[in-house]
Coordinates of C-alpha atoms in Angstrom, one line a residue:
Chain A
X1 CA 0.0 0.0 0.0
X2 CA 2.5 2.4 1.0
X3 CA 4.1 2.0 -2.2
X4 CA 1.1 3.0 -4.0
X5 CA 1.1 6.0 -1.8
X6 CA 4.1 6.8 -3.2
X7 CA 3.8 6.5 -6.7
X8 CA 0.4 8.8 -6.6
X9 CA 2.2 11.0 -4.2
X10 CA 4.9 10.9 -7.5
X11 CA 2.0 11.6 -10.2
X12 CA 0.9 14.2 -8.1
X13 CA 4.2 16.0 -7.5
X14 CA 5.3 15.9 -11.8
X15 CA 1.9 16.3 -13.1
X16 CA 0.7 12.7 -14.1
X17 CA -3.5 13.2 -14.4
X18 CA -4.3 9.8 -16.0
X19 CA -2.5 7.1 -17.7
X20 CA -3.2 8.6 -21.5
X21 CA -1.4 11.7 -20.8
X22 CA 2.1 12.1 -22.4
X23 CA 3.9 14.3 -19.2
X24 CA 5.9 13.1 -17.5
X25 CA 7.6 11.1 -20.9
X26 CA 9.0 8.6 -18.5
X27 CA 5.7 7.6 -16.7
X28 CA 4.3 7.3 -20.8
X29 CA 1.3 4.4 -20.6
X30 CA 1.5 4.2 -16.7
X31 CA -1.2 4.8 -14.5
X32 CA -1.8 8.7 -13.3
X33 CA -3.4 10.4 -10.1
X34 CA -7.1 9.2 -11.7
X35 CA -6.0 5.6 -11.8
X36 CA -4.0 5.0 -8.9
X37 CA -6.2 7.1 -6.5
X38 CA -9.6 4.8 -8.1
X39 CA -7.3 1.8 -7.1
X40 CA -6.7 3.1 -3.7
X41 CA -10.5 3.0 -3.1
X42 CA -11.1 0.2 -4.7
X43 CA -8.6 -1.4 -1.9
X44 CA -10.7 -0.4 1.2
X45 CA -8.2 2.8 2.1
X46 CA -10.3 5.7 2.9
X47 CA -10.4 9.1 1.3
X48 CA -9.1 10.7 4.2
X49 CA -5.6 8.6 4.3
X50 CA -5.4 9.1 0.4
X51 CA -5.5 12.9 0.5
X52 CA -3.3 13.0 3.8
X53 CA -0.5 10.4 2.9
X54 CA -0.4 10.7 -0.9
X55 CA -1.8 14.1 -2.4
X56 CA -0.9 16.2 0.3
X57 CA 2.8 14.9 0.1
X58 CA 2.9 15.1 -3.6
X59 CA 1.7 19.2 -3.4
X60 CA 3.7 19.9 -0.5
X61 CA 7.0 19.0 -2.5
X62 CA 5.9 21.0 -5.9
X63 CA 5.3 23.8 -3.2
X64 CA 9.0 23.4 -1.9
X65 CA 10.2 23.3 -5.4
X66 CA 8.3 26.7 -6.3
X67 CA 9.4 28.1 -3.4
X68 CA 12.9 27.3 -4.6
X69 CA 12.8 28.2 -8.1
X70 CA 13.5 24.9 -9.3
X71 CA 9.8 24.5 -10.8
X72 CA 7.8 27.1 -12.2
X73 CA 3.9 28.3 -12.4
X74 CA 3.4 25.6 -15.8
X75 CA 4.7 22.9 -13.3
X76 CA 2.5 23.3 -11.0
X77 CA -0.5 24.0 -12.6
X78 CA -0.2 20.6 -14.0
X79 CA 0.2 19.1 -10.5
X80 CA -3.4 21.0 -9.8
X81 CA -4.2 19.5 -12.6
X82 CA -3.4 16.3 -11.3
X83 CA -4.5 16.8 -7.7
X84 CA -8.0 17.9 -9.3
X85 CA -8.4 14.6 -11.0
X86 CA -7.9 12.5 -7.9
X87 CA -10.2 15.4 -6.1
X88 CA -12.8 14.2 -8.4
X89 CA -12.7 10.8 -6.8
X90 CA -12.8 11.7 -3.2
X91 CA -15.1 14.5 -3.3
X92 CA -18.3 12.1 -2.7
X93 CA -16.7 10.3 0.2
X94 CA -15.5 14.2 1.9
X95 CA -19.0 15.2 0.7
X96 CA -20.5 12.5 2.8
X97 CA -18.4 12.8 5.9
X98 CA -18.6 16.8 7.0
X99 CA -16.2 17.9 8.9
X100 CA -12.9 15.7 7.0
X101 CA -11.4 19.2 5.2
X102 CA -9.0 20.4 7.9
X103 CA -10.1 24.4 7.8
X104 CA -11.6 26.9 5.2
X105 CA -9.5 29.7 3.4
X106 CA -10.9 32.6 2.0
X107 CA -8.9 34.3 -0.8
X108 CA -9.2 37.5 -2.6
X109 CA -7.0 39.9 -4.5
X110 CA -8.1 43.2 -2.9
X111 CA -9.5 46.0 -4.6
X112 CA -8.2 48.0 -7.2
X113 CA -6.3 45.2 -8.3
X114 CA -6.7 42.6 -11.6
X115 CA -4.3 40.6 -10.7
X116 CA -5.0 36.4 -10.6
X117 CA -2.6 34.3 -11.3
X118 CA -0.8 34.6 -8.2
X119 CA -3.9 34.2 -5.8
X120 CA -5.1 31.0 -8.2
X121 CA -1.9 29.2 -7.4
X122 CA -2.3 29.7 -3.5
X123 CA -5.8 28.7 -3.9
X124 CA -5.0 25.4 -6.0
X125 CA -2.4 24.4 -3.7
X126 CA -4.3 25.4 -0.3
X127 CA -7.1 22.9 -1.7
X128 CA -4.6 20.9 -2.4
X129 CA -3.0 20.5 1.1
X130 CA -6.6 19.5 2.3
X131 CA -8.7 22.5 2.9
X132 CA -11.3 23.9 1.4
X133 CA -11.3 27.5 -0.5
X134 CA -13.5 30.0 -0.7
X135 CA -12.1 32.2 -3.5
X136 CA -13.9 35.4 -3.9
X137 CA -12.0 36.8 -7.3
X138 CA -10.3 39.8 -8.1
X139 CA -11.1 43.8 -7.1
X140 CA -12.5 42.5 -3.8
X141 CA -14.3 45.0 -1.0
X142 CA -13.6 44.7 2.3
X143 CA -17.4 44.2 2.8
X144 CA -17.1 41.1 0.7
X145 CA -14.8 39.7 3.1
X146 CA -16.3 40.7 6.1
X147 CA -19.4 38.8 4.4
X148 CA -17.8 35.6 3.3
X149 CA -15.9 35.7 6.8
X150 CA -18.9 35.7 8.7
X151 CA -20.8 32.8 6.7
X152 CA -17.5 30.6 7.5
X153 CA -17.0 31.3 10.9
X154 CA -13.1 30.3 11.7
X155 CA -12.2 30.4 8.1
X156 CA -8.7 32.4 7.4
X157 CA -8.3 35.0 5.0
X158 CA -6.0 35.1 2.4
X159 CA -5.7 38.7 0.6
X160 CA -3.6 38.8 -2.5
X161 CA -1.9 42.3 -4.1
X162 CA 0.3 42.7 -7.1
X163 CA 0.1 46.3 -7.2
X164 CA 2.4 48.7 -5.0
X165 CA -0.4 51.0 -5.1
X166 CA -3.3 48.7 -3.6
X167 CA -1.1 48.2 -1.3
X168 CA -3.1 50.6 0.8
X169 CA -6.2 49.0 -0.1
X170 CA -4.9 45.7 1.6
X171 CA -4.1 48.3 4.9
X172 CA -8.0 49.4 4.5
X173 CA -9.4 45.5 4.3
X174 CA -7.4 44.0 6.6
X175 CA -8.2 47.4 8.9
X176 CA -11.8 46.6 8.3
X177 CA -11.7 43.0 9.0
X178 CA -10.0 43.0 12.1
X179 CA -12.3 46.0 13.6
X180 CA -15.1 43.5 12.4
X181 CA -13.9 41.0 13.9
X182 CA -10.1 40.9 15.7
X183 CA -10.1 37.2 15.8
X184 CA -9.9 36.6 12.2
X185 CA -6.8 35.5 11.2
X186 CA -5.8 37.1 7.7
X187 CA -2.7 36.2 5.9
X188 CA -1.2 38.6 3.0
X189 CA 0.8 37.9 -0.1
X190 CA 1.8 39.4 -3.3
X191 CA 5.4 41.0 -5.0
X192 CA 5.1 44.3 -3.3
X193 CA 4.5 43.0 0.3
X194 CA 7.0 41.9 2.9
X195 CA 6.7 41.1 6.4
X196 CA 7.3 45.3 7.7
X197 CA 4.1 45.9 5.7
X198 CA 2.2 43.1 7.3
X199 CA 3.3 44.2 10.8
X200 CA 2.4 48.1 9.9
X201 CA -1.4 47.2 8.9
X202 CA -1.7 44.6 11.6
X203 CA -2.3 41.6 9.3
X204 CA -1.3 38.0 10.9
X205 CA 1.1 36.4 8.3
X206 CA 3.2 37.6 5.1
X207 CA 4.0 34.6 3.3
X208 CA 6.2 34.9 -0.1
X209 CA 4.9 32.3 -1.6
X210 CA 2.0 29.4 -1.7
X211 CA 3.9 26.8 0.6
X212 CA 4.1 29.3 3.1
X213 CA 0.3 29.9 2.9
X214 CA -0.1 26.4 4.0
X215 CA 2.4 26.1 6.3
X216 CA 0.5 29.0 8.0
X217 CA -2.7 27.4 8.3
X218 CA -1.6 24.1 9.2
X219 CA -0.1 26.2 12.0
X220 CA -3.1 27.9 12.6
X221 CA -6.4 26.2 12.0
X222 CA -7.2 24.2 14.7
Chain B
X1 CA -16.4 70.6 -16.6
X2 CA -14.2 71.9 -19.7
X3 CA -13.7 68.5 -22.3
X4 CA -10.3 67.8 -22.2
X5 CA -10.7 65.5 -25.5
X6 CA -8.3 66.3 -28.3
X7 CA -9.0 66.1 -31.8
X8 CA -5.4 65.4 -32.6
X9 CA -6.0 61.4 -31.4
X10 CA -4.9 59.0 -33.2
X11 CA -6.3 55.1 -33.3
X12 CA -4.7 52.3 -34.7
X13 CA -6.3 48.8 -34.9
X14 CA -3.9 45.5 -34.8
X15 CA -4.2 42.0 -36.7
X16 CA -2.8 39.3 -34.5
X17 CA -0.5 38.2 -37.6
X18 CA 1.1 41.7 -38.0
X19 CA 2.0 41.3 -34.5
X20 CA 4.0 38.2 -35.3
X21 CA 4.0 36.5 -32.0
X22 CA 6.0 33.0 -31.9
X23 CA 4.7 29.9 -29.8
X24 CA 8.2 30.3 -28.2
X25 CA 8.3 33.3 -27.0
X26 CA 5.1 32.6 -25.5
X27 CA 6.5 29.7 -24.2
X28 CA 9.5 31.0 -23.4
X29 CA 7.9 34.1 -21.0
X30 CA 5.2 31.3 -19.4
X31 CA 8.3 29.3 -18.3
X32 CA 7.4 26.3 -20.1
X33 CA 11.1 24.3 -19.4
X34 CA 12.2 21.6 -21.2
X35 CA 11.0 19.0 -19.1
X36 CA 7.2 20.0 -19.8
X37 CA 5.5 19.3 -23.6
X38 CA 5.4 21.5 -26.0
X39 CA 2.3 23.5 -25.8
X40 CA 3.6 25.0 -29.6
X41 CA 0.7 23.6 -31.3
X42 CA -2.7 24.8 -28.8
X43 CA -0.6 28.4 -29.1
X44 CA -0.1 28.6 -33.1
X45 CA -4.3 27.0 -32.9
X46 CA -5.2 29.5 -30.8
X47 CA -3.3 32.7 -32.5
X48 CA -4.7 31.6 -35.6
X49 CA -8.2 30.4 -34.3
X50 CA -10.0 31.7 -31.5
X51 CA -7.8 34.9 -30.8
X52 CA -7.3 35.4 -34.8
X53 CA -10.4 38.4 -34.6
X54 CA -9.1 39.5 -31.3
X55 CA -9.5 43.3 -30.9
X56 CA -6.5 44.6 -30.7
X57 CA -6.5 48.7 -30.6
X58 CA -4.6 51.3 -29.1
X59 CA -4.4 55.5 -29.7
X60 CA -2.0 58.1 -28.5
X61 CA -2.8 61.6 -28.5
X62 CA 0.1 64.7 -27.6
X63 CA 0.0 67.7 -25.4
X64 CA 2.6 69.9 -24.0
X65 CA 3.6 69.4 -20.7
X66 CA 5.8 70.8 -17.6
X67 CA 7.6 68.8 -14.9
X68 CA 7.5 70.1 -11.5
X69 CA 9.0 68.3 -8.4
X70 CA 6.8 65.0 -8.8
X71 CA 4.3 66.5 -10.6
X72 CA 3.4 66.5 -14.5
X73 CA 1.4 69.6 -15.4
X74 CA -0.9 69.2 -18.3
X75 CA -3.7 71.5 -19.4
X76 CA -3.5 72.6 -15.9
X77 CA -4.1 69.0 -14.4
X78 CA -1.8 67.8 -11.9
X79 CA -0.6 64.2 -12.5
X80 CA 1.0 62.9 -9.0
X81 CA 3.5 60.1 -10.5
X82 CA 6.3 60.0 -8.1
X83 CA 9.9 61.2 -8.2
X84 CA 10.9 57.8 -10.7
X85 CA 8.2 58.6 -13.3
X86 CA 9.2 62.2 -12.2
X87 CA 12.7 61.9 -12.8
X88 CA 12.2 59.7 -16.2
X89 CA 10.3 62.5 -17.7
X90 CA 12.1 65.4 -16.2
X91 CA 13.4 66.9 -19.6
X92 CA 10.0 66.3 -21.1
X93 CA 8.5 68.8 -23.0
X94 CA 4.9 67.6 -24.4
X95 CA 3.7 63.7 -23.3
X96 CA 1.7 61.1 -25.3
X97 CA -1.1 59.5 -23.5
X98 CA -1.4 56.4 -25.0
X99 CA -3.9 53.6 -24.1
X100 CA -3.8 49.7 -26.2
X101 CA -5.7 47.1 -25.5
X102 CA -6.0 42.9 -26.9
X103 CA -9.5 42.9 -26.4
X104 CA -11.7 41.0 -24.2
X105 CA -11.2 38.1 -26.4
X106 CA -8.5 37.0 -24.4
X107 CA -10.1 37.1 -21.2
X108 CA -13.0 35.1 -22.5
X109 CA -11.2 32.5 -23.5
X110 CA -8.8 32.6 -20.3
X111 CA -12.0 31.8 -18.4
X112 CA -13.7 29.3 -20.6
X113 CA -10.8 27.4 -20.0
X114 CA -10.8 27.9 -16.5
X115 CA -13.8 26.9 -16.1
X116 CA -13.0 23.7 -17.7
X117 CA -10.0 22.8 -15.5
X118 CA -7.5 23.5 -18.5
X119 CA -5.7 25.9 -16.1
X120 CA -2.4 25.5 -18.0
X121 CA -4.0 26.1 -21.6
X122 CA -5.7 29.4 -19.4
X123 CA -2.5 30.9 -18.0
X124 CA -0.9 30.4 -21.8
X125 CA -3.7 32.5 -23.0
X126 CA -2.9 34.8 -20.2
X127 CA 0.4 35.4 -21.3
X128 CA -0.7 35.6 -24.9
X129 CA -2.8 38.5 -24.3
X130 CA 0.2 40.3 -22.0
X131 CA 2.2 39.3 -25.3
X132 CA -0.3 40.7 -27.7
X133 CA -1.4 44.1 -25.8
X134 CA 2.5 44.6 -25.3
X135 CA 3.4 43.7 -28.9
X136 CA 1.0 46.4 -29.9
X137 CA 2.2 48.7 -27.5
X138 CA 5.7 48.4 -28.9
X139 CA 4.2 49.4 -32.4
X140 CA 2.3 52.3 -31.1
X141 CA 5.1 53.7 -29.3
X142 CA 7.2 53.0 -32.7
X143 CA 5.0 55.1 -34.3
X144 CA 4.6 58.2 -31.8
X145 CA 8.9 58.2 -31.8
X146 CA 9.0 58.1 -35.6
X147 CA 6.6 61.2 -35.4
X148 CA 9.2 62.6 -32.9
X149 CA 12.4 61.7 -34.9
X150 CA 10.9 63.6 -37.7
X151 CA 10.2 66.7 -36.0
X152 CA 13.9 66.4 -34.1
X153 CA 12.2 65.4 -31.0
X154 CA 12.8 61.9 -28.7
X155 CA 11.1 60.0 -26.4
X156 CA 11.6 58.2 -23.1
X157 CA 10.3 55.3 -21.9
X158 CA 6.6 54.1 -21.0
X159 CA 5.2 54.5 -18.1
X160 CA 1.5 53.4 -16.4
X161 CA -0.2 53.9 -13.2
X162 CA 0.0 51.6 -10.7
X163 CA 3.7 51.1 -10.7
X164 CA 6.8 53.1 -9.6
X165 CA 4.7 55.0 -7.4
X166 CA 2.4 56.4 -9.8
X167 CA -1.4 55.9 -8.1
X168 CA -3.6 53.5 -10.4
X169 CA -6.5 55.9 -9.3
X170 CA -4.9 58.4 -11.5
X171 CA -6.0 56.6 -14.5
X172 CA -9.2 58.2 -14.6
X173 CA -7.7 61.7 -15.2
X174 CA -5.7 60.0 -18.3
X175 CA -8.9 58.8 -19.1
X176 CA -10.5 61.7 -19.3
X177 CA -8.3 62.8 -22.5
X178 CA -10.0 60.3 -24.4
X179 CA -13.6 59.6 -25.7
X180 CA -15.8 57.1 -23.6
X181 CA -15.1 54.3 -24.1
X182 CA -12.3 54.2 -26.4
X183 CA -10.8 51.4 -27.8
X184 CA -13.5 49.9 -26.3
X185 CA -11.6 50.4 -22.7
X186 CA -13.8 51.1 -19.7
X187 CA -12.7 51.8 -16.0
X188 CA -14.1 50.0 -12.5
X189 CA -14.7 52.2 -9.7
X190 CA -11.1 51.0 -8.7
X191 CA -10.0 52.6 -11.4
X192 CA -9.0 49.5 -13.3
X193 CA -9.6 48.7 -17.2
X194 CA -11.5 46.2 -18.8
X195 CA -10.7 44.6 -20.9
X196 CA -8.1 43.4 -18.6
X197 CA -5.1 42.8 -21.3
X198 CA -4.9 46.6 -21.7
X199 CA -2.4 49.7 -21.0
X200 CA -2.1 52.6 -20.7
X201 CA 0.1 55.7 -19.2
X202 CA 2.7 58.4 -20.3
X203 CA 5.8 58.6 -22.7
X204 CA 8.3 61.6 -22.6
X205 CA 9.2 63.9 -25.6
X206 CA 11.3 66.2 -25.7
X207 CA 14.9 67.2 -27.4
X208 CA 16.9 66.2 -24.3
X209 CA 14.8 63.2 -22.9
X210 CA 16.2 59.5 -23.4
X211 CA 15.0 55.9 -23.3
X212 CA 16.6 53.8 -21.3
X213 CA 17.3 50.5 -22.9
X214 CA 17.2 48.0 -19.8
X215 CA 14.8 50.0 -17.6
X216 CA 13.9 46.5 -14.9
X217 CA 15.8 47.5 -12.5
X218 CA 13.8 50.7 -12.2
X219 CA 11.0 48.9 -11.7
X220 CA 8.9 47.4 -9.1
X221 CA 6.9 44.9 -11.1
X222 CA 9.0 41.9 -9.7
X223 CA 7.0 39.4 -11.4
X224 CA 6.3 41.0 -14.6
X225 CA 7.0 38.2 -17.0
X226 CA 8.8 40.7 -19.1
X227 CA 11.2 41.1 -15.8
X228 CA 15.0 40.9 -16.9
X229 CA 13.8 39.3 -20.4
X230 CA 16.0 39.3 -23.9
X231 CA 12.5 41.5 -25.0
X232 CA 11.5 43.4 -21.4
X233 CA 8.3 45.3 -21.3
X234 CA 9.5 48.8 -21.6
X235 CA 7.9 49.9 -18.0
X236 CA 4.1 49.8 -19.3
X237 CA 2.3 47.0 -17.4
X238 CA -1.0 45.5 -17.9
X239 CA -3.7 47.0 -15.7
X240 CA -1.6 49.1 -13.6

């Protein structure tokens, strides 16, 4: 078993969605996440140990690579891609037991700002690591927040900027979140942040990239 | 309030095969290595296919302007941009405004695939339309400095709210030199255009401004996939 583990934990990490798919060439005509994960069920091993013990392993190390330049954003949108197609398998069985995802994330890029592709890849890997995501788009009020916050009480909230100059509109959210609510944990991310910034508008964690984003909830979410 | 429209504006529309773009350098800017497949082919189908009728427009228009401190005086509207845009356009004389856009084409398609789970394909398109809306930029700007050279005049570099200190909210005063609408560009009450592949901001002219050829480290946009390029973006960014 624990060498199944392993090889989806494999498929997951380089991108292998199903046995038809060309990438990676040297797992050509081998099973992907689709197969091996329909296996695992098929064996008796619950949905829970699958996600823990093989997908969360397999996105934890693209994360690590990401962080360290050594893969890039194609890379690991084909591990999302991957991840998604096991998803699609133990979706039903987390739909029937409530309660299995370990926390909920809400994630935003804050007003004034366009800017996706960032915030999609800390989204896909967040699900990814076994939570569930609550992704409100791009050009996001603080109300929306305060909103979405409130209909997932103890979720964490993620708020995404690319621009230096709505920079000052992720002051003003996470300003207005916390005098909603000072208990709400909000993380912040995005190229012009660092961790002064996130210490001068009273936000809870900077994280420079999507790894740390987990690492951060899994240190957080109870 | 007095129209600030010109009727010196000039429009240009863009094919996507004048623009010429390559499935590698598409490639090349996503940071598709060698270890992943070639996504060559769904780029040349898609240049040639669905993004073929893409509207791809952009205009310029040309007033005189005066530099003071970090402020760019034109037709008595104050332009806060910051001492780097500032400094940049310190010599300047007259601006162009200029605004370009790829058309909501590419967003479109960016979220049809989304929505289907082909997130790879989506960000591919993504860049696409940064590649396209900058390509066209490039040819705009070619344009408004071959105007210049003739008249013994040069130009400095682009440059957009939202970065190097220049407030995005400021985009609604550049706006406001053009007609409604233009291009088919509009602005949220953020202050951001749609369609999202679009630009827009200042360039210098004047007879002792100068471009500077490898302007990134100037810049703040530290994960502009232009950033430290072979063909950087030339300081205008996409929706800043």
């Amino acid at each position: 078993m624990e060498e199944l583990f392993e090889q989806l934990a494999y498929c997951i990490e380089y991108g292998k969605i199903n046995k038809p798919s060309p990438f990676p060439p040297d797992m050509k005509d081998k099973d992907g996440a689709d197969e091996i994960t329909q296996q695992l069920l098929n064996e008796g091993i619950s949905a829970d140990d699958i996600l823990q013990k093989a997908l969360i392993v397999g996105m934890e190390k693209v994360g690590v690579k990401f962080r360290e330049n050594k893969v890039f954003v194609p890379q690991v949108l084909m591990s999302a891609k991957a991840m998604d197609a096991a998803m699609a398998h133990l979706k039903p069985h987390f739909a029937n037991s409530p309660g299995s995802q370990k926390g909920t994330f809400i994630i935003g890029t804050v007003e004034g700002d366009l800017h996706d592709i960032g915030k999609n890849l800390v989204a896909m890997m967040v699900e990814g690591n076994g939570y569930e995501v609550i992704d409100l788009g791009t050009d996001v009020k603080a109300e929306k927040f305060i909103e979405a916050a409130e209909q997932y009480p103890g979720a964490v909230i993620g708020l995404s900027a690319l621009l230096t100059t709505t920079m000052n509109n992720m002051e003003e959210i996470t300003k207005a979140i916390k005098s909603h609510n000072r208990n709400i944990a909000i993380c912040i991310g995005g190229a012009p942040v660092n961790q002064d910034f996130c210490d001068k508008i009273g936000a809870d964690s900077y994280n420079p990239d999507p790894q740390g984003v987990v690492e951060f909830l899994n240190k957080t979410v109870e | 309030m007095q129209s600030l429209i010109s009727d010196n504006i000039v429009r240009k529309r863009f094919s996507v095969e004048e623009l010429q773009i390559t499935a590698e350098e598409v490639e090349s800017l996503a940071r598709m290595d060698e270890n992943l497949p070639s996504y060559a082919g769904f780029i040349e189908d898609e240049l040639l296919g669905r993004l073929k009728n893409a509207s791809i427009q952009g205009g310029y228009l040309i007033e005189p302007a005066e530099v003071v401190d970090e402020t760019i005086i034109i037709e008595g509207n104050n332009f806060e941009v910051g001492p780097t845009i500032a400094g940049a356009l310190s010599n300047s004389e007259q601006v162009a405004f200029f605004v370009c856009t790829a058309g909501n084409e590419i967003s479109e398609r960016v979220n049809e695939l989304n929505a289907k789970g082909d997130w790879l394909e989506a960000y591919l398109v993504d860049v696409m339309g940064s590649v396209m809306v900058e390509t066209a930029m490039d040819k705009l700007q070619a344009i408004i400095e071959n105007e210049c050279v003739a008249n013994g005049l040069r130009i400095t570099n682009r440059y957009s709210p939202g970065y190097s200190g220049w407030n995005v909210k400021e985009q609604a005063l550049l706006f406001s030199f053009f007609p409604e609408k233009f291009c088919g560009i509009t602005l949220s009450d953020s202050c951001l255009m749609h369609p999202v592949k679009s630009v827009s901001g200042f360039i210098g002219i004047g007879t002792k401004v100068r471009y500077r050829k490898h302007a990134c480290s100037q810049c703040n946009a530290t994960n502009c996939i232009y950033r430290n390029s072979k063909k950087h973006c030339d300081f205008s960014h996409l929706n800043g």
